[in-house]
Coordinates of C-alpha atoms and ligand atoms in Angstrom, one line a residue:
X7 CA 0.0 0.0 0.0
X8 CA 1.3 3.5 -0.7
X9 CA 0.2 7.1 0.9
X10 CA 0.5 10.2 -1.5
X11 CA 0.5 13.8 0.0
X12 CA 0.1 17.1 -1.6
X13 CA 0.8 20.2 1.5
X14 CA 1.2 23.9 0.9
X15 CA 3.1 26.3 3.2
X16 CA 4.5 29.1 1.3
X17 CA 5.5 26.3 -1.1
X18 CA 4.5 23.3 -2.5
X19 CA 5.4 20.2 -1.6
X20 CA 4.6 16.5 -2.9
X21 CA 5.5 13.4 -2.1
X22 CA 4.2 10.0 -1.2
X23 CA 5.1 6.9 1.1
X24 CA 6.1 3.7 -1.7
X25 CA 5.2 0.6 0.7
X26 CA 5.9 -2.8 -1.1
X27 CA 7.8 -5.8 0.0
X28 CA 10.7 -5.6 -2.9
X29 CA 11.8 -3.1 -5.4
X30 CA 12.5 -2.2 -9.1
X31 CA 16.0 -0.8 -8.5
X32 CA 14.1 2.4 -8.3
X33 CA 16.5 5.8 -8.5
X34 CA 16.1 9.6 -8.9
X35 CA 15.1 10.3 -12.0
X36 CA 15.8 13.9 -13.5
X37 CA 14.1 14.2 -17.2
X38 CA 15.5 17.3 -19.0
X39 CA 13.2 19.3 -21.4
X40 CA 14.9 18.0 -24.4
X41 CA 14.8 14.2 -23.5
X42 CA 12.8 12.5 -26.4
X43 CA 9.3 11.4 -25.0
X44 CA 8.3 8.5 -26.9
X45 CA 4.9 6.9 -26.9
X46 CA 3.3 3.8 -28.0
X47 CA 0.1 5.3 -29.3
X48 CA 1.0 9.6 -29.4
X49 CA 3.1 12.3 -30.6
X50 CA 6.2 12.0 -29.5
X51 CA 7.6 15.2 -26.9
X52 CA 10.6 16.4 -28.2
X53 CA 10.9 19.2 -26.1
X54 CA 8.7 19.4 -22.9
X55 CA 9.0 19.9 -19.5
X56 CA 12.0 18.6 -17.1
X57 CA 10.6 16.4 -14.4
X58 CA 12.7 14.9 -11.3
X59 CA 11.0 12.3 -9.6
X60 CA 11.6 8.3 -8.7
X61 CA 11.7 5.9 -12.1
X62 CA 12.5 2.6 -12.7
X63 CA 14.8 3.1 -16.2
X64 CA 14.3 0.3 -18.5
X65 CA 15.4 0.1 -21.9
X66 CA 16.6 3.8 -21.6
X67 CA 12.7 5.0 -20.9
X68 CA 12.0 6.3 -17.4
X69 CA 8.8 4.4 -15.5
X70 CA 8.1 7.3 -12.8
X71 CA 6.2 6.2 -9.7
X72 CA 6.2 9.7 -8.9
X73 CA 7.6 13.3 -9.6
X74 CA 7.2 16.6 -10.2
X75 CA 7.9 19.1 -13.2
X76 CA 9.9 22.5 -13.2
X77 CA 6.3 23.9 -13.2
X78 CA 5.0 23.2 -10.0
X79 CA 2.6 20.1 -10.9
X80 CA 3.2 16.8 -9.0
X81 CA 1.8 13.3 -9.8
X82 CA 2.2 9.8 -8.3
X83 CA 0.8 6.6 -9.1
X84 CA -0.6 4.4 -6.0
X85 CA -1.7 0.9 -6.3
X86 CA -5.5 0.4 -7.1
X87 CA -5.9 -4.0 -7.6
X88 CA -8.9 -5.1 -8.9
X89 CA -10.2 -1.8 -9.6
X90 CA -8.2 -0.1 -12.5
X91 CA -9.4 -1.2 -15.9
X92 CA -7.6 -0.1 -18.9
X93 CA -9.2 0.2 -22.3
X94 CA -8.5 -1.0 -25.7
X95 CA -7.1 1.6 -28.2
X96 CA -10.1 4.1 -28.6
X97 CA -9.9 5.8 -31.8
X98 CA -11.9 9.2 -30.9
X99 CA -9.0 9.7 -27.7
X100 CA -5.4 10.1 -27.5
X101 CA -4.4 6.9 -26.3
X102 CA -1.9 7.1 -23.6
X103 CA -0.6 3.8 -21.5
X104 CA -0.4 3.9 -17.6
X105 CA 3.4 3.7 -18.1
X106 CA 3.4 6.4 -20.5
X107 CA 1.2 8.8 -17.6
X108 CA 3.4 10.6 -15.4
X109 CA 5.7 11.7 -18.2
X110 CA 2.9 12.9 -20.7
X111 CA 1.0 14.6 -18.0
X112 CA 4.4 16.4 -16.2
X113 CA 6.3 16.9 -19.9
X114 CA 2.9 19.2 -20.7
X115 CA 1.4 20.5 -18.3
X116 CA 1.9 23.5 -15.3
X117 CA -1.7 23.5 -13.4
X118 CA -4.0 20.9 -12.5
X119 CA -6.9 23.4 -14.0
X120 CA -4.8 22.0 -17.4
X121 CA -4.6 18.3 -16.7
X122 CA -8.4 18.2 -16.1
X123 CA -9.2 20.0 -19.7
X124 CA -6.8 17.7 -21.3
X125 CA -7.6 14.1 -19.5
X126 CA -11.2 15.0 -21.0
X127 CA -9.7 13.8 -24.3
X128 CA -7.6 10.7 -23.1
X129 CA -7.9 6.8 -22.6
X130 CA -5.5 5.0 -21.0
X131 CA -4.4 1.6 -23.1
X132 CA -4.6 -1.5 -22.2
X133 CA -0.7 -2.3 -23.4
X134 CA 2.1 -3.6 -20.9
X135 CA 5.8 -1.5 -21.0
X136 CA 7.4 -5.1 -22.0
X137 CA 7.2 -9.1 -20.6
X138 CA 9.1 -7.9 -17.9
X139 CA 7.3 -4.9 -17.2
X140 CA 3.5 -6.3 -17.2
X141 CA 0.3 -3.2 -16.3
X142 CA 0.4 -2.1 -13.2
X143 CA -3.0 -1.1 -11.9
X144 CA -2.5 2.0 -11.1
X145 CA -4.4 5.2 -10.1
X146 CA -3.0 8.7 -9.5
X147 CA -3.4 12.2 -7.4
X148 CA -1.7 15.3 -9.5
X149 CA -1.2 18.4 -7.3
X150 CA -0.2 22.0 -7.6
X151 CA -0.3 24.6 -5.4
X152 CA -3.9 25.3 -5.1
X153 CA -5.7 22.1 -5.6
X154 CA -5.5 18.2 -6.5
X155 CA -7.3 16.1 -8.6
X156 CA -7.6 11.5 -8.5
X157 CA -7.7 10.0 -11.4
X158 CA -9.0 6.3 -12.0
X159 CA -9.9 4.5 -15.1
X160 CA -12.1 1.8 -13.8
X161 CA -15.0 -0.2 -15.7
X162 CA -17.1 2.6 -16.2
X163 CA -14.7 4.6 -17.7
X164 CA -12.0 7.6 -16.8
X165 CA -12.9 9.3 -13.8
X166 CA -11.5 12.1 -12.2
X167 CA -12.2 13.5 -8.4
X168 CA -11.7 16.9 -7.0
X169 CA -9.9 15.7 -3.8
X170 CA -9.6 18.4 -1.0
X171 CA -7.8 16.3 1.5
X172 CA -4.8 15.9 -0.8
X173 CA -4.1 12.6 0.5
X174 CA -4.3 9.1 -1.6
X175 CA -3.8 5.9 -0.3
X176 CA -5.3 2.6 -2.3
X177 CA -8.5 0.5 -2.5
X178 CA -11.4 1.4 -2.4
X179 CA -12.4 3.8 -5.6
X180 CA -12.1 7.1 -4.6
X181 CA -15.9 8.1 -3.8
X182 CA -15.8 5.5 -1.2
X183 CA -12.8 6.5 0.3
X184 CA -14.6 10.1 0.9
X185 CA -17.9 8.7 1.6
X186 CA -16.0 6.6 4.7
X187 CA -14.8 9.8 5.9
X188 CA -18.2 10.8 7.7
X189 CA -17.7 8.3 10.0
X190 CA -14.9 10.4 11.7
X191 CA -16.9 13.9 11.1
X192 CA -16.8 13.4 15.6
X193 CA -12.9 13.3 15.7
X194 CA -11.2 16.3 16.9
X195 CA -7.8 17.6 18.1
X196 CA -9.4 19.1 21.2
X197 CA -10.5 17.5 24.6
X198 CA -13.4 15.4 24.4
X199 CA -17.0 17.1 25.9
X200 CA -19.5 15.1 27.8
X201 CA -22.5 14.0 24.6
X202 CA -22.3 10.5 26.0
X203 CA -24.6 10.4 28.9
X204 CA -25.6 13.6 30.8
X205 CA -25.0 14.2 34.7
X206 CA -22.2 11.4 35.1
X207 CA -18.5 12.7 35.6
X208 CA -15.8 11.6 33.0
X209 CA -12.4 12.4 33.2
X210 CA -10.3 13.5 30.3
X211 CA -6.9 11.4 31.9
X212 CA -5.0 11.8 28.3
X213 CA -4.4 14.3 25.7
X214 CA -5.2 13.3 22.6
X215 CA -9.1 11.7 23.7
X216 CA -10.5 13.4 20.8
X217 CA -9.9 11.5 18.5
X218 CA -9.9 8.4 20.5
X219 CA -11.9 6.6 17.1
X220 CA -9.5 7.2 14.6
X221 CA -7.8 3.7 12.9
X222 CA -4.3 3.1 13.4
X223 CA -4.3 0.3 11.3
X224 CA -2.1 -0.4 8.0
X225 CA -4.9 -1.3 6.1
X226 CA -5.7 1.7 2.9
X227 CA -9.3 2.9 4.0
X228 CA -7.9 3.7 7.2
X229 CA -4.7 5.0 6.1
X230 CA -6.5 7.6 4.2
X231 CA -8.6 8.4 7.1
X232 CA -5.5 8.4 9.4
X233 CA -3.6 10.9 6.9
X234 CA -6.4 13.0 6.2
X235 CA -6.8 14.2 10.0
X236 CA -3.5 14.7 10.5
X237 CA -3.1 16.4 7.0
X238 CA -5.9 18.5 7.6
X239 CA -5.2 19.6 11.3
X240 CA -1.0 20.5 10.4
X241 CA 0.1 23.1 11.4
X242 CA 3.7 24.4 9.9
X243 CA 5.7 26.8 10.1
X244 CA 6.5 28.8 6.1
X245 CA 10.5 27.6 6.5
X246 CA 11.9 24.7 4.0
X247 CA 13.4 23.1 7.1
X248 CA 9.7 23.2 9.1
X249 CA 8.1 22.1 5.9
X250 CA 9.5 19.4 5.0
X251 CA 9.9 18.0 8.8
X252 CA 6.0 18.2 9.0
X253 CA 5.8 16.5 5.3
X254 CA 7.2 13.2 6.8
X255 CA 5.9 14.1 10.1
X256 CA 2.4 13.8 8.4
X257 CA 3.7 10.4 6.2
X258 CA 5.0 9.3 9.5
X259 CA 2.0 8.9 10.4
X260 CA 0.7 5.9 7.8
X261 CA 4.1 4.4 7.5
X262 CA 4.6 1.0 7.7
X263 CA 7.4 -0.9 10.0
X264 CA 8.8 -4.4 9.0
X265 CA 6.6 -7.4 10.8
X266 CA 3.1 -5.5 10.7
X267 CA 1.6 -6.4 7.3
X268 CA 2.5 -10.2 5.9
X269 CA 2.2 -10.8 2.2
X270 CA 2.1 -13.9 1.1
X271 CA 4.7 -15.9 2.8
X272 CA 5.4 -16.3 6.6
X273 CA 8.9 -13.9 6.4
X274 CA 7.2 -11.6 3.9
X275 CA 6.1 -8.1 4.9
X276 CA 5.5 -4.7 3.3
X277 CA 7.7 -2.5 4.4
X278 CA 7.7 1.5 3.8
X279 CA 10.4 1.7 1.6
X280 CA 10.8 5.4 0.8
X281 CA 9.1 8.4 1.8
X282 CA 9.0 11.8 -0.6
X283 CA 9.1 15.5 -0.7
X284 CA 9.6 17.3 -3.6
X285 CA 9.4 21.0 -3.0
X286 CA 7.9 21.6 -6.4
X287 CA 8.2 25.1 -6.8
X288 CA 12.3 24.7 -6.1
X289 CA 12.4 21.6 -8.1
X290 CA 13.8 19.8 -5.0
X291 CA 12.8 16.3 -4.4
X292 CA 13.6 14.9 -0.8
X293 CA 13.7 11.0 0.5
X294 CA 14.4 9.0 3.5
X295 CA 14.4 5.0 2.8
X296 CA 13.4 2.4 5.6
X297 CA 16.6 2.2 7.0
X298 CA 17.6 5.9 5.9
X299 CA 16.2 8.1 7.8
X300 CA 18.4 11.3 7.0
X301 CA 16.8 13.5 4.5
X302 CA 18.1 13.4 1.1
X303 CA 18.1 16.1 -1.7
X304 CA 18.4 15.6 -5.5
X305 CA 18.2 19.1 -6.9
X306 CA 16.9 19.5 -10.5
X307 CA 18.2 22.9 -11.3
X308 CA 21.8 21.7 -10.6
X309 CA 21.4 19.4 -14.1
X310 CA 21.5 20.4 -17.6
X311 CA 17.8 20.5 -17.8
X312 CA 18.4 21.9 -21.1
X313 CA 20.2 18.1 -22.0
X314 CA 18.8 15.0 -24.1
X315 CA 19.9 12.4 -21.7
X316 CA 18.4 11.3 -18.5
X317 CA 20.4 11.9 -14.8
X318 CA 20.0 9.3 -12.3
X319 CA 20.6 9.1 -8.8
X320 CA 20.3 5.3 -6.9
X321 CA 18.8 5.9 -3.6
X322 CA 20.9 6.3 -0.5
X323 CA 19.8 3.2 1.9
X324 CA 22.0 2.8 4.6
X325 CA 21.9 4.3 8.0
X326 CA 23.9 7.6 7.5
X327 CA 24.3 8.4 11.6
X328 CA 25.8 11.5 12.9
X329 CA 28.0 11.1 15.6
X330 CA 28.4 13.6 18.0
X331 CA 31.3 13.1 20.3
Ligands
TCH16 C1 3.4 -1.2 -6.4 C2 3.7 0.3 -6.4 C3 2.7 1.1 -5.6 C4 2.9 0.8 -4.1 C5 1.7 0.3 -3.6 O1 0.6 0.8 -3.6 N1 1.8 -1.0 -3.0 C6 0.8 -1.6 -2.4 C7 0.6 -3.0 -2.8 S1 -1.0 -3.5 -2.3 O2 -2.0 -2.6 -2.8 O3 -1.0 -3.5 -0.8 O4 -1.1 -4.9 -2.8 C8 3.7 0.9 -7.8 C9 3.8 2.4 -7.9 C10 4.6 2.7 -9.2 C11 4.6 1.4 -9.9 C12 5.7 1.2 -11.0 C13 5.6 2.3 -12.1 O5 4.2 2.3 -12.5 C14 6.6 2.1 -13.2 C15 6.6 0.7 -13.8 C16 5.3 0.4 -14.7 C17 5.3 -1.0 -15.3 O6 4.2 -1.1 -16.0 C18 5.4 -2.0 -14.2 C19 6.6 -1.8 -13.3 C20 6.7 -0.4 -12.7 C21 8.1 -0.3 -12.1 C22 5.6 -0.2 -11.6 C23 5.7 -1.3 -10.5 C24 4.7 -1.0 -9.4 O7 3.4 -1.2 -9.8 C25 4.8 0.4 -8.8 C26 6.2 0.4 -8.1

């Protein structure tokens, strides 16, 4: 399962928790504007937008799980099994594959007011990167500094959510996810009051009895719940340093530790394996790993993003501690 966050302080930042139990030799990814963007079924970019973010590069292509453009606009992709349904070629659409999304919406594209005009005139295609590379099903938030969008093609066909939480996690479909939110409309920050039975005496013995009610599970329904409250009731301070803390303060909060979620066989577990922040008005894009937890910085503008060929960074994994005496 996977958490993606959009937060704004005086900038924009966008990131997203990756939880699996293995990895694609994953790295950062900086795309620079003149880097040719093939695709399968479209016009190919031959000048577009630079993008840093974190890609799998295979065959020379770069198959971003998330990132953000020189613009400002940020996009992930989180896992949505069972749900995302791809569709054969449709010849009254651009035709774009899932793989093909992140680079064809971030290579065009500055505000989310944009994407949503143009993802009124695209499919997304049925048609796997290669055999080793099969469909992922996939769906996505896209951010910028104002608002954020999901977008799902499921059975029914593409469908695309204003989301004011800024938050993503998985399963359910989107609609759901919001709907299930009600049930925590009770959940506050403050000290509960007395609505449970009137003239008895309680006692408020903890802080934090407000929101006694809201899940701590690892499962995605209440993940999403879990990372909308604490989205939503953040408080930062305008400074990179207090912004970014309270980005992976607030992914903190839905990560997931080695042990608590088996998949599949007995020593098998999801892990967290990194956590973003791309400041995407700088063009920085921050990570910790599981076993990394100093902040990391890959900083676009200090490429050629006037260049043809990709830059690629592999993650930093190891604990980097700081030793004081
Ligand atoms: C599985 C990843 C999402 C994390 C997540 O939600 N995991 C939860 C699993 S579950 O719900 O609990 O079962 C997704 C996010 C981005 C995906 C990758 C990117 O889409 C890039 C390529 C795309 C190719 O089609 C497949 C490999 C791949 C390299 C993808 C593998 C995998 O599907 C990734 C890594």
């Amino acid at each position: 399962m996977c958490t993606g966050l959009s937060y704004t302080t005086k900038d924009h930042y966008f990131g997203r928790n990756l939880d699996l139990e293995f990895s694609y030799n994953e790295t950062v990814t900086v795309t620079p504007r003149n880097f040719p963007f093939e695709f399968r079924r479209a016009a190919t970019l031959t000048t577009h937008h630079a993008i840093v973010g974190i890609a799998t590069i295979a065959e020379g292509y770069p198959l971003y799980y998330d990132g953000a453009n020189e613009k400002g606009l940020g996009m992930a992709g989180l896992n949505f099994p069972d749900n995302a349904d791809y569709k054969p070629e449709a010849s009254d659409k651009t035709n774009i594959t899932p793989f093909e999304f992140i680079p064809w919406i971030l290579g065009q594209f500055e505000t989310v007011e944009e994407v949503k005009t143009a993802l009124a005139g695209i499919s997304l295609l049925k048609l796997s990167f290669s055999k080793t590379f099969p469909l992922s099903p996939l769906h996505w938030i896209i951010a910028d500094k104002s608002q954020s969008i999901i977008v799902e093609s499921v059975k029914e066909g593409l469908r695309v959510y204003d989301n004011p939480f800024g938050v993503l996690t998985n399963n359910p479909t989107f609609d759901i996810q919001r709907f299930n939110l009600n049930n925590y409309m009770h959940l506050s920050t403050y000290p509960p009051e007395n609505h449970f039975a009137k003239g008895v005496q309680f006692d408020t013995y903890s802080r934090g009895m407000g929101a006694i009610g809201l899940p701590g599970d690892l499962s995605s329904a209440s993940r999403f719940a879990k990372a909308v409250f604490t989205r939503m009731n953040s408080v930062a301070g305008e400074s990179e340093s207090e912004s970014i803390s309270q980005f992976f303060q607030i992914l903190g909060s839905v990560a997931q530790q080695r042990g608590c979620v088996h998949v599949g066989g007995e020593d098998e577990f999801e892990i967290t394996i990194y956590s973003s922040c791309c400041n995407t008005d700088q063009g920085i894009y921050y990570y910790t790993t599981y076993e990394n937890s100093q902040i990391t910085a890959v900083d676009m503008h200090r490429e050629d993003l006037d260049g043809t060929t990709l830059v690629d960074y592999p993650l930093i994994k190891g604990q980097q501690i700081h030793r004081q005496n």
